[in-house]
Amino acid sequence: MSSDPSIDWPELERRALAVRLNAHAPYSSYQVGAALLCRSGRVFLGCNVENASYGLSLCAERSAVAHMIAAGDKDPVAIVIATRGPTAGSPCGMCRQVLAEFALDLPVRLIVDGLPSATRDTSLAVLLPDAFRRDSL
Ligand code: THU
């Protein structure tokens, strides 16, 4: 799942942890950072952006996808998602679906700030089997 040697996981982890600190999460106090690596080698970052109208909150993963698309890239090959502990947070259903628009299977690493033992490696295909995609339309 996360064994591709061309992926610099430590660098993606560092970027996800760093951008997590920029999260705007005054309501939940749950900061999330995401680093999305594309085949081009570019890395797009995202963090959650909450709102006083709670339902308008944007997740870190979808923020990273928006940055990717705005930059003209659309071929993600790996994502690292950073949260607080004790358990690494798994992406919500909406973010899984949004990621599935751009990658059938994507290696996903979930990490916790300051707790390397909490790292979990998984993939989008495991997190969202049988995704609804454009070939269904
Ligand atoms: N959150 C994310 O950024 N990504 C997810 O996949 C799950 C949840 C954010 C949304 C909200 O700002 C906070 O975490 C608590 O739900």
Short mmCIF file of C-alpha atoms and ligand atoms in Angstrom, two decimals:
data_model
loop_
_atom_site.label_atom_id
_atom_site.label_comp_id
_atom_site.label_asym_id
_atom_site.label_seq_id
_atom_site.Cartn_x
_atom_site.Cartn_y
_atom_site.Cartn_z
CA MET A 1 0.00 0.00 0.00
CA SER A 2 2.67 2.49 0.98
CA SER A 3 5.68 0.61 -0.32
CA ASP A 4 6.35 2.63 -3.49
CA PRO A 5 10.02 3.61 -3.05
CA SER A 6 9.58 6.71 -5.20
CA ILE A 7 7.36 8.27 -2.55
CA ASP A 8 9.18 10.36 0.03
CA TRP A 9 6.87 9.59 2.94
CA PRO A 10 8.91 11.41 5.61
CA GLU A 11 8.77 14.60 3.55
CA LEU A 12 5.00 14.26 3.06
CA GLU A 13 4.60 13.68 6.79
CA ARG A 14 6.61 16.79 7.57
CA ARG A 15 4.48 18.88 5.20
CA ALA A 16 1.17 17.51 6.56
CA LEU A 17 2.22 18.19 10.14
CA ALA A 18 3.34 21.71 9.27
CA VAL A 19 0.18 22.70 7.41
CA ARG A 20 -1.97 21.21 10.16
CA LEU A 21 -0.81 24.06 12.39
CA ASN A 22 -2.50 26.52 10.01
CA ALA A 23 -5.91 24.90 10.42
CA HIS A 24 -8.76 27.22 11.37
CA ALA A 25 -10.54 25.01 13.88
CA PRO A 26 -11.78 27.22 16.75
CA TYR A 27 -15.01 25.23 17.16
CA SER A 28 -13.81 21.64 17.24
CA SER A 29 -10.19 22.32 18.22
CA TYR A 30 -9.45 19.36 15.95
CA GLN A 31 -6.77 20.43 13.51
CA VAL A 32 -6.16 18.38 10.39
CA GLY A 33 -3.39 18.71 7.80
CA ALA A 34 -3.11 16.96 4.45
CA ALA A 35 -0.23 16.65 1.98
CA LEU A 36 -1.20 15.33 -1.44
CA LEU A 37 1.61 14.19 -3.73
CA CYS A 38 1.00 14.19 -7.49
CA ARG A 39 2.77 12.23 -10.23
CA SER A 40 4.33 15.52 -11.33
CA GLY A 41 6.23 15.58 -8.03
CA ARG A 42 4.29 18.57 -6.78
CA VAL A 43 2.77 18.46 -3.32
CA PHE A 44 -0.49 20.21 -2.50
CA LEU A 45 -1.39 21.07 1.06
CA GLY A 46 -4.67 21.48 2.85
CA CYS A 47 -6.00 22.10 6.33
CA ASN A 48 -9.48 22.26 7.74
CA VAL A 49 -11.26 25.60 7.65
CA GLU A 50 -14.17 25.84 10.08
CA ASN A 51 -16.93 28.42 10.11
CA ALA A 52 -19.28 29.92 12.69
CA SER A 53 -21.97 28.35 10.53
CA TYR A 54 -20.65 24.89 11.39
CA GLY A 55 -21.95 23.06 8.35
CA LEU A 56 -19.80 25.17 6.05
CA SER A 57 -16.56 23.73 7.42
CA LEU A 58 -14.08 22.46 4.87
CA CYS A 59 -11.94 19.39 5.54
CA ALA A 60 -8.19 19.31 5.06
CA GLU A 61 -8.29 16.66 2.34
CA ARG A 62 -10.77 18.56 0.17
CA SER A 63 -8.76 21.72 0.71
CA ALA A 64 -5.69 19.90 -0.66
CA VAL A 65 -7.68 18.63 -3.65
CA ALA A 66 -8.86 22.17 -4.40
CA HIS A 67 -5.28 23.41 -4.35
CA MET A 68 -4.26 20.60 -6.68
CA ILE A 69 -6.96 21.41 -9.22
CA ALA A 70 -6.37 25.15 -9.03
CA ALA A 71 -2.70 24.49 -9.84
CA GLY A 72 -3.60 22.45 -12.92
CA ASP A 73 -2.66 19.04 -11.55
CA LYS A 74 -5.01 16.07 -11.20
CA ASP A 75 -2.99 12.93 -10.76
CA PRO A 76 -2.46 12.22 -7.05
CA VAL A 77 -0.23 9.30 -6.06
CA ALA A 78 -0.18 9.52 -2.26
CA ILE A 79 -1.66 11.42 0.65
CA VAL A 80 -0.63 11.93 4.25
CA ILE A 81 -3.25 13.12 6.72
CA ALA A 82 -2.17 14.44 10.11
CA THR A 83 -4.34 14.78 13.19
CA ARG A 84 -3.95 14.78 16.95
CA GLY A 85 -3.98 11.54 18.88
CA PRO A 86 -4.29 9.23 20.45
CA THR A 87 -5.77 7.63 17.31
CA ALA A 88 -4.96 8.76 13.79
CA GLY A 89 -8.06 10.27 12.19
CA SER A 90 -9.39 8.56 9.10
CA PRO A 91 -10.79 10.70 6.27
CA CYS A 92 -14.52 11.36 6.36
CA GLY A 93 -16.83 9.88 3.76
CA MET A 94 -17.12 13.10 1.81
CA CYS A 95 -13.35 13.40 1.50
CA ARG A 96 -13.04 9.76 0.44
CA GLN A 97 -15.50 10.38 -2.36
CA VAL A 98 -13.74 13.57 -3.47
CA LEU A 99 -10.37 11.83 -3.54
CA ALA A 100 -11.89 8.95 -5.52
CA GLU A 101 -12.68 11.39 -8.32
CA PHE A 102 -8.95 11.58 -9.03
CA ALA A 103 -7.48 8.25 -7.97
CA LEU A 104 -8.97 4.79 -8.09
CA ASP A 105 -6.53 3.64 -5.48
CA LEU A 106 -4.38 5.98 -3.49
CA PRO A 107 -1.94 5.04 -0.74
CA VAL A 108 -3.06 6.84 2.42
CA ARG A 109 -0.91 7.37 5.47
CA LEU A 110 -2.57 8.58 8.66
CA ILE A 111 -0.31 10.13 11.25
CA VAL A 112 -0.56 11.71 14.67
CA ASP A 113 1.46 14.72 15.70
CA GLY A 114 4.10 13.61 18.17
CA LEU A 115 3.10 9.95 18.18
CA PRO A 116 4.85 7.98 15.40
CA SER A 117 3.57 4.69 16.79
CA ALA A 118 0.02 5.74 15.84
CA THR A 119 0.82 5.81 12.12
CA ARG A 120 -1.52 3.74 9.95
CA ASP A 121 -1.05 2.89 6.30
CA THR A 122 -4.11 2.15 4.24
CA SER A 123 -5.47 2.98 0.79
CA LEU A 124 -8.44 4.69 -0.75
CA ALA A 125 -9.66 1.39 -2.22
CA VAL A 126 -9.84 -0.03 1.30
CA LEU A 127 -11.47 3.09 2.72
CA LEU A 128 -13.99 3.46 -0.12
CA PRO A 129 -14.63 0.21 -1.95
CA ASP A 130 -16.90 0.28 -4.97
CA ALA A 131 -16.74 4.06 -5.24
CA PHE A 132 -19.24 5.91 -7.40
CA ARG A 133 -17.24 7.24 -10.35
CA ARG A 134 -17.73 8.88 -13.70
CA ASP A 135 -17.93 5.53 -15.52
CA SER A 136 -21.26 5.00 -13.76
CA LEU A 137 -22.78 8.07 -15.38
N1 THU B 1 -12.02 17.02 9.34
C1 THU B 1 -11.12 17.02 8.31
O1 THU B 1 -10.45 18.03 8.06
N2 THU B 1 -10.99 15.89 7.57
C2 THU B 1 -11.72 14.76 7.77
O2 THU B 1 -11.63 13.84 6.95
C3 THU B 1 -12.56 14.63 8.95
C4 THU B 1 -12.83 15.87 9.70
C5 THU B 1 -12.20 18.24 10.12
C6 THU B 1 -13.54 18.88 9.92
C7 THU B 1 -13.69 19.65 11.21
O3 THU B 1 -13.06 20.92 11.02
C8 THU B 1 -12.89 18.87 12.22
O4 THU B 1 -12.08 17.97 11.48
C9 THU B 1 -13.75 18.07 13.20
O5 THU B 1 -14.68 17.30 12.54
#
